[in-house]
Amino acid sequence: MRTVKLADGTQVPVLGQGTWEMGRRWFRRRREIAALKTGIDLGMVCIDTAESYDDGGAERVVAEAIAGQRERVFLVTKVSADRATRATIPEACAASLRRLQTDVIDLYLVHWRGDVPLEETVDAFEKLRAEGKIRHWGTSNFDVADLEALGPGRCAVNQVLYHPEARGIEYDLLPWSQARGLLTMAYSPIGQAGRLLRHPTLLEVARRHDVTAAQVALAWGLRQPGVISIPKASRPRHVRANHAALALQLTPEDLRAIDAALPPPNEKQKLVIW
Ligand code: NAP
């Protein structure tokens, strides 16, 4: 699978797996674990979760899915913004490590821009890094102004909403990040499988290639350099379909059709958050 590189040379495959809503229903747990394992077997080893997903329940599902193969996985989790203080980050991280049953998080993100001064969050992240509890840190739902306030070169990844109906970041945040080598992790890349997947243009493009609208949405997001996509699929067949989207090459005609139906932004748009 194509990979992108973090500043220290760590390679991350461009197609990962999300986990929002996993762990919520006991009767779905086995299928969720099977889905994540299917993805790992296919090389979708970047797994995104958060302390807030089902109050830690999603992290517990991830722990079961990666048991015995931790070293194959690039593990991402998030601290909620209200807990991103100097005093509370260490305990939040310790709790995530416990639930994930590991001793290191590959990428630790602050989930959204809250009221805590950024220097506090950054100091606490750097301390965790020095202690070997996290390997990299980053942000989620940060716009250009927030990233500028962070200062250059310190943040590894910014995770934001990005799919064909949510293209606001193409105006400024995405080119800004690409120019600085800051990786973008695209969340909800298939629009949470809502009306986007019934969009007539995506369906028309999908028919041309004998694929599904979900696969078109994924290939569309992955056409951008420096972007990692993290679709959530709690069914192994969805995971396999998402992996197959890596082979889909959208043509200039496809991209023009999508641009005509779902145009790119021509002015600054407020960053949309989930
Ligand atoms: P998404 O990945 O766009 O869509 C998930 C939905 O799509 C699920 O209902 C899933 O169904 C379905 N699906 C997956 N693959 C499919 C396929 N090939 N064909 C048809 N349907 C398919 O939405 P998301 O879960 O909101 O976003 C992905 C991940 O990003 C999250 O899980 C989370 O890890 C992260 N995220 C981060 C933030 C943030 O603030 N940082 C916010 C939102 C999400 P099944 O589950 O039934 O397979």
Tab-separated table of C-alpha atoms and ligand atoms in Angstrom:
chain	number	residue	atom	x	y	z
A	1	MET	CA	0.000	0.000	0.000
A	2	ARG	CA	1.158	3.564	-0.672
A	3	THR	CA	2.514	5.214	2.459
A	4	VAL	CA	3.137	8.731	3.706
A	5	LYS	CA	6.116	9.674	5.842
A	6	LEU	CA	6.246	11.376	9.213
A	7	ALA	CA	9.144	13.762	9.896
A	8	ASP	CA	11.199	10.997	11.585
A	9	GLY	CA	10.788	8.724	8.555
A	10	THR	CA	8.008	6.538	10.016
A	11	GLN	CA	5.845	5.299	7.144
A	12	VAL	CA	2.085	5.228	7.564
A	13	PRO	CA	-0.148	3.463	5.005
A	14	VAL	CA	-2.620	5.893	3.437
A	15	LEU	CA	-5.680	3.761	4.171
A	16	GLY	CA	-6.409	3.114	7.827
A	17	GLN	CA	-9.432	2.254	9.950
A	18	GLY	CA	-11.717	4.312	12.177
A	19	THR	CA	-13.526	3.044	15.262
A	20	TRP	CA	-16.190	5.598	16.145
A	21	GLU	CA	-19.258	3.814	17.615
A	22	MET	CA	-17.342	0.584	18.117
A	23	GLY	CA	-17.758	-0.962	21.555
A	24	ARG	CA	-21.234	0.494	21.985
A	25	ARG	CA	-23.207	-2.736	21.527
A	26	TRP	CA	-21.971	-5.991	23.090
A	27	PHE	CA	-23.601	-8.087	20.373
A	28	ARG	CA	-21.585	-6.343	17.638
A	29	ARG	CA	-18.238	-6.697	19.364
A	30	ARG	CA	-17.100	-9.911	17.684
A	31	ARG	CA	-17.875	-8.523	14.243
A	32	GLU	CA	-16.102	-5.234	15.016
A	33	ILE	CA	-12.989	-7.105	16.141
A	34	ALA	CA	-13.157	-9.340	13.053
A	35	ALA	CA	-13.451	-6.233	10.852
A	36	LEU	CA	-10.401	-4.557	12.420
A	37	LYS	CA	-8.389	-7.782	12.143
A	38	THR	CA	-9.390	-8.157	8.488
A	39	GLY	CA	-8.101	-4.645	7.875
A	40	ILE	CA	-4.807	-5.301	9.667
A	41	ASP	CA	-4.307	-8.432	7.539
A	42	LEU	CA	-4.843	-6.257	4.452
A	43	GLY	CA	-2.273	-3.696	5.612
A	44	MET	CA	-4.777	-1.124	6.947
A	45	VAL	CA	-2.713	-0.934	10.104
A	46	CYS	CA	-3.307	2.700	11.055
A	47	ILE	CA	-6.136	2.437	13.587
A	48	ASP	CA	-7.824	5.566	14.880
A	49	THR	CA	-9.720	5.702	18.146
A	50	ALA	CA	-10.346	8.134	21.042
A	51	GLU	CA	-10.873	8.116	24.786
A	52	SER	CA	-14.311	9.611	24.188
A	53	TYR	CA	-15.589	6.893	21.814
A	54	ASP	CA	-18.072	4.988	23.925
A	55	ASP	CA	-16.253	6.244	27.025
A	56	GLY	CA	-13.174	4.166	26.264
A	57	GLY	CA	-15.179	1.231	24.892
A	58	ALA	CA	-13.753	1.643	21.383
A	59	GLU	CA	-10.196	1.586	22.772
A	60	ARG	CA	-11.027	-1.728	24.478
A	61	VAL	CA	-12.274	-3.173	21.183
A	62	VAL	CA	-9.035	-2.033	19.524
A	63	ALA	CA	-7.014	-3.731	22.294
A	64	GLU	CA	-8.694	-7.046	21.496
A	65	ALA	CA	-8.224	-6.625	17.751
A	66	ILE	CA	-4.501	-5.852	17.983
A	67	ALA	CA	-3.658	-8.392	20.710
A	68	GLY	CA	-0.590	-10.361	19.661
A	69	GLN	CA	0.203	-8.018	16.753
A	70	ARG	CA	0.739	-4.651	18.426
A	71	GLU	CA	4.025	-4.044	16.585
A	72	ARG	CA	2.255	-4.235	13.183
A	73	VAL	CA	-0.169	-1.456	14.091
A	74	PHE	CA	0.143	2.341	13.996
A	75	LEU	CA	-2.087	3.219	16.912
A	76	VAL	CA	-3.813	6.611	17.088
A	77	THR	CA	-5.923	7.839	19.987
A	78	LYS	CA	-7.134	11.196	21.247
A	79	VAL	CA	-7.450	13.126	24.458
A	80	SER	CA	-10.583	15.256	24.708
A	81	ALA	CA	-9.844	18.983	24.550
A	82	ASP	CA	-11.181	19.707	28.040
A	83	ARG	CA	-8.697	17.164	29.457
A	84	ALA	CA	-5.735	18.460	27.459
A	85	THR	CA	-4.166	20.308	30.401
A	86	ARG	CA	-0.715	19.825	31.902
A	87	ALA	CA	-2.319	18.165	34.933
A	88	THR	CA	-4.823	15.886	33.178
A	89	ILE	CA	-3.026	14.715	30.002
A	90	PRO	CA	-0.744	12.267	31.894
A	91	GLU	CA	-3.707	10.518	33.533
A	92	ALA	CA	-5.741	10.537	30.293
A	93	CYS	CA	-2.800	8.959	28.474
A	94	ALA	CA	-2.279	6.371	31.222
A	95	ALA	CA	-5.967	5.417	31.047
A	96	SER	CA	-5.830	5.071	27.236
A	97	LEU	CA	-2.690	2.937	27.488
A	98	ARG	CA	-4.436	0.709	30.031
A	99	ARG	CA	-7.557	0.295	27.875
A	100	LEU	CA	-5.464	-0.278	24.745
A	101	GLN	CA	-3.290	-2.771	26.667
A	102	THR	CA	-0.102	-1.335	25.303
A	103	ASP	CA	2.781	0.724	26.654
A	104	VAL	CA	3.046	3.214	23.810
A	105	ILE	CA	0.679	5.190	21.568
A	106	ASP	CA	2.043	5.885	18.077
A	107	LEU	CA	0.116	9.122	17.593
A	108	TYR	CA	-1.701	11.039	20.334
A	109	LEU	CA	-4.060	13.798	19.222
A	110	VAL	CA	-5.901	16.575	20.991
A	111	HIS	CA	-9.449	15.945	19.774
A	112	TRP	CA	-10.517	19.521	19.079
A	113	ARG	CA	-9.385	23.063	19.857
A	114	GLY	CA	-10.703	23.885	23.322
A	115	ASP	CA	-9.884	26.577	25.859
A	116	VAL	CA	-6.684	25.089	27.277
A	117	PRO	CA	-3.629	27.181	26.302
A	118	LEU	CA	-1.820	25.358	23.506
A	119	GLU	CA	1.584	25.608	25.252
A	120	GLU	CA	0.198	23.518	28.109
A	121	THR	CA	-1.019	20.773	25.808
A	122	VAL	CA	2.214	20.813	23.803
A	123	ASP	CA	4.395	20.701	26.950
A	124	ALA	CA	2.434	17.730	28.260
A	125	PHE	CA	2.647	15.930	24.886
A	126	GLU	CA	6.409	16.552	24.683
A	127	LYS	CA	6.837	15.194	28.210
A	128	LEU	CA	4.926	12.014	27.275
A	129	ARG	CA	7.151	11.694	24.221
A	130	ALA	CA	10.308	12.050	26.311
A	131	GLU	CA	8.950	9.359	28.658
A	132	GLY	CA	8.337	6.989	25.725
A	133	LYS	CA	4.570	6.841	26.270
A	134	ILE	CA	3.747	8.357	22.878
A	135	ARG	CA	5.804	8.395	19.677
A	136	HIS	CA	4.197	11.386	17.925
A	137	TRP	CA	1.550	13.928	18.730
A	138	GLY	CA	-0.885	15.918	16.666
A	139	THR	CA	-4.191	17.725	16.488
A	140	SER	CA	-7.723	17.167	15.311
A	141	ASN	CA	-10.246	19.715	14.078
A	142	PHE	CA	-7.609	22.462	14.008
A	143	ASP	CA	-7.892	25.154	11.322
A	144	VAL	CA	-5.006	27.177	9.864
A	145	ALA	CA	-5.079	29.825	12.614
A	146	ASP	CA	-4.919	27.150	15.328
A	147	LEU	CA	-1.986	25.440	13.602
A	148	GLU	CA	-0.200	28.758	13.145
A	149	ALA	CA	-0.588	29.372	16.863
A	150	LEU	CA	1.044	25.984	17.519
A	151	GLY	CA	4.235	27.029	15.757
A	152	PRO	CA	6.187	25.272	13.029
A	153	GLY	CA	7.234	21.656	12.781
A	154	ARG	CA	5.926	20.258	16.011
A	155	CYS	CA	2.621	18.687	15.051
A	156	ALA	CA	2.797	15.390	13.084
A	157	VAL	CA	-0.782	15.086	11.826
A	158	ASN	CA	-3.991	17.129	11.776
A	159	GLN	CA	-7.174	15.035	11.586
A	160	VAL	CA	-10.154	16.760	9.968
A	161	LEU	CA	-13.441	16.105	8.195
A	162	TYR	CA	-12.914	15.571	4.471
A	163	HIS	CA	-15.151	13.959	1.855
A	164	PRO	CA	-16.710	15.018	-1.471
A	165	GLU	CA	-19.500	16.976	0.235
A	166	ALA	CA	-17.158	18.544	2.819
A	167	ARG	CA	-14.363	20.130	0.777
A	168	GLY	CA	-13.798	23.336	2.745
A	169	ILE	CA	-10.214	22.366	3.669
A	170	GLU	CA	-9.224	22.426	-0.020
A	171	TYR	CA	-9.359	26.235	0.037
A	172	ASP	CA	-6.657	26.830	2.646
A	173	LEU	CA	-6.044	24.190	5.321
A	174	LEU	CA	-5.080	21.354	2.968
A	175	PRO	CA	-2.659	23.337	0.745
A	176	TRP	CA	-1.244	25.013	3.882
A	177	SER	CA	-0.590	21.588	5.422
A	178	GLN	CA	0.778	20.067	2.204
A	179	ALA	CA	3.215	22.959	1.789
A	180	ARG	CA	4.571	22.331	5.302
A	181	GLY	CA	4.690	18.531	5.186
A	182	LEU	CA	1.954	18.302	7.813
A	183	LEU	CA	-0.053	15.149	7.136
A	184	THR	CA	-3.825	15.345	7.002
A	185	MET	CA	-5.903	12.475	8.322
A	186	ALA	CA	-9.326	12.544	6.643
A	187	TYR	CA	-12.171	11.493	8.894
A	188	SER	CA	-15.661	10.456	7.798
A	189	PRO	CA	-14.192	9.915	4.306
A	190	ILE	CA	-17.386	8.286	3.060
A	191	GLY	CA	-19.651	10.835	4.716
A	192	GLN	CA	-20.664	8.404	7.484
A	193	ALA	CA	-22.344	6.358	4.719
A	194	GLY	CA	-25.261	8.759	4.647
A	195	ARG	CA	-26.760	10.600	1.696
A	196	LEU	CA	-23.316	11.002	0.086
A	197	LEU	CA	-23.451	7.354	-0.941
A	198	ARG	CA	-26.749	7.959	-2.732
A	199	HIS	CA	-25.407	11.002	-4.577
A	200	PRO	CA	-26.254	10.547	-8.288
A	201	THR	CA	-22.819	11.707	-9.505
A	202	LEU	CA	-20.896	9.367	-7.212
A	203	LEU	CA	-23.233	6.559	-8.298
A	204	GLU	CA	-22.676	7.416	-11.964
A	205	VAL	CA	-18.876	7.391	-11.538
A	206	ALA	CA	-19.162	4.147	-9.558
A	207	ARG	CA	-21.144	2.505	-12.387
A	208	ARG	CA	-18.445	3.471	-14.912
A	209	HIS	CA	-15.849	1.540	-12.887
A	210	ASP	CA	-18.133	-1.223	-11.601
A	211	VAL	CA	-17.472	-0.204	-7.997
A	212	THR	CA	-19.579	1.373	-5.220
A	213	ALA	CA	-20.092	5.028	-4.293
A	214	ALA	CA	-18.197	4.367	-1.037
A	215	GLN	CA	-15.186	3.232	-3.047
A	216	VAL	CA	-15.408	6.313	-5.270
A	217	ALA	CA	-15.496	8.563	-2.189
A	218	LEU	CA	-12.416	6.834	-0.764
A	219	ALA	CA	-10.430	6.968	-4.014
A	220	TRP	CA	-11.418	10.629	-4.372
A	221	GLY	CA	-10.011	11.516	-0.926
A	222	LEU	CA	-6.850	9.503	-1.470
A	223	ARG	CA	-6.025	11.345	-4.738
A	224	GLN	CA	-4.589	14.113	-2.544
A	225	PRO	CA	-0.928	13.917	-1.529
A	226	GLY	CA	-0.239	13.842	2.203
A	227	VAL	CA	-3.658	12.460	3.123
A	228	ILE	CA	-4.427	9.362	5.200
A	229	SER	CA	-8.021	8.142	5.066
A	230	ILE	CA	-9.626	6.360	8.026
A	231	PRO	CA	-13.018	4.910	7.051
A	232	LYS	CA	-14.853	3.059	9.788
A	233	ALA	CA	-16.239	-0.319	8.833
A	234	SER	CA	-17.571	-2.732	11.397
A	235	ARG	CA	-18.250	-5.431	8.797
A	236	PRO	CA	-15.369	-7.399	7.267
A	237	ARG	CA	-16.990	-7.164	3.802
A	238	HIS	CA	-16.960	-3.351	4.062
A	239	VAL	CA	-13.288	-3.461	5.087
A	240	ARG	CA	-12.436	-5.591	2.044
A	241	ALA	CA	-14.387	-3.218	-0.210
A	242	ASN	CA	-12.546	-0.241	1.252
A	243	HIS	CA	-9.207	-1.927	0.661
A	244	ALA	CA	-10.216	-2.630	-2.949
A	245	ALA	CA	-10.786	1.120	-3.423
A	246	LEU	CA	-6.987	1.519	-3.395
A	247	ALA	CA	-6.928	0.047	-6.885
A	248	LEU	CA	-9.526	2.495	-8.218
A	249	GLN	CA	-8.005	5.154	-10.461
A	250	LEU	CA	-10.442	8.020	-11.008
A	251	THR	CA	-10.103	9.602	-14.463
A	252	PRO	CA	-9.970	13.350	-15.181
A	253	GLU	CA	-13.528	12.958	-16.504
A	254	ASP	CA	-14.657	11.429	-13.184
A	255	LEU	CA	-13.018	14.243	-11.222
A	256	ARG	CA	-14.598	16.879	-13.475
A	257	ALA	CA	-18.029	15.305	-12.954
A	258	ILE	CA	-17.554	15.319	-9.163
A	259	ASP	CA	-16.306	18.942	-9.242
A	260	ALA	CA	-19.374	19.977	-11.256
A	261	ALA	CA	-21.793	18.328	-8.827
A	262	LEU	CA	-19.905	19.009	-5.588
A	263	PRO	CA	-17.722	22.027	-6.352
A	264	PRO	CA	-14.515	22.839	-4.514
A	265	PRO	CA	-14.652	25.938	-2.273
A	266	ASN	CA	-13.917	29.319	-3.834
A	267	GLU	CA	-13.668	31.149	-0.510
A	268	LYS	CA	-12.689	30.445	3.075
A	269	GLN	CA	-15.169	28.206	4.863
A	270	LYS	CA	-15.396	27.689	8.580
A	271	LEU	CA	-13.888	24.311	9.465
A	272	VAL	CA	-16.744	21.862	9.836
A	273	ILE	CA	-16.495	19.541	12.817
A	274	TRP	CA	-18.211	16.131	12.761
B	1	NAP	P1	-17.196	7.029	7.698
B	1	NAP	O1	-15.998	6.205	7.842
B	1	NAP	O2	-17.273	8.014	6.594
B	1	NAP	O3	-18.474	6.085	7.563
B	1	NAP	C1	-18.754	5.025	8.451
B	1	NAP	C2	-20.005	4.304	7.970
B	1	NAP	O4	-19.768	3.817	6.645
B	1	NAP	C3	-20.390	3.106	8.792
B	1	NAP	O5	-21.795	3.113	8.887
B	1	NAP	C4	-19.946	1.904	7.952
B	1	NAP	O6	-20.775	0.791	8.095
B	1	NAP	C5	-20.109	2.443	6.557
B	1	NAP	N1	-19.207	1.835	5.585
B	1	NAP	C6	-17.876	1.614	5.724
B	1	NAP	N2	-17.375	1.068	4.608
B	1	NAP	C7	-18.408	0.933	3.735
B	1	NAP	C8	-18.517	0.439	2.422
B	1	NAP	N3	-17.457	-0.035	1.759
B	1	NAP	N4	-19.735	0.473	1.820
B	1	NAP	C9	-20.815	0.954	2.468
B	1	NAP	N5	-20.780	1.453	3.728
B	1	NAP	C10	-19.575	1.437	4.353
B	1	NAP	O7	-17.557	7.819	9.026
B	1	NAP	P2	-16.943	7.984	10.493
B	1	NAP	O8	-17.014	6.731	11.264
B	1	NAP	O9	-17.587	9.207	11.050
B	1	NAP	O10	-15.406	8.397	10.217
B	1	NAP	C11	-14.355	7.474	10.182
B	1	NAP	C12	-13.504	7.559	11.437
B	1	NAP	O11	-12.936	8.851	11.594
B	1	NAP	C13	-14.287	7.376	12.749
B	1	NAP	O12	-14.685	6.045	12.951
B	1	NAP	C14	-13.296	7.932	13.737
B	1	NAP	O13	-12.272	6.991	14.005
B	1	NAP	C15	-12.787	9.140	12.978
B	1	NAP	N6	-13.534	10.387	13.292
B	1	NAP	C16	-12.853	11.398	13.919
B	1	NAP	C17	-13.522	12.562	14.265
B	1	NAP	C18	-12.766	13.653	14.966
B	1	NAP	O14	-13.375	14.584	15.477
B	1	NAP	N7	-11.452	13.591	14.996
B	1	NAP	C19	-14.886	12.730	13.965
B	1	NAP	C20	-15.528	11.715	13.298
B	1	NAP	C21	-14.845	10.550	12.949
B	1	NAP	P3	-20.409	-0.485	8.988
B	1	NAP	O15	-19.817	0.023	10.271
B	1	NAP	O16	-21.706	-1.152	9.145
B	1	NAP	O17	-19.393	-1.333	8.229
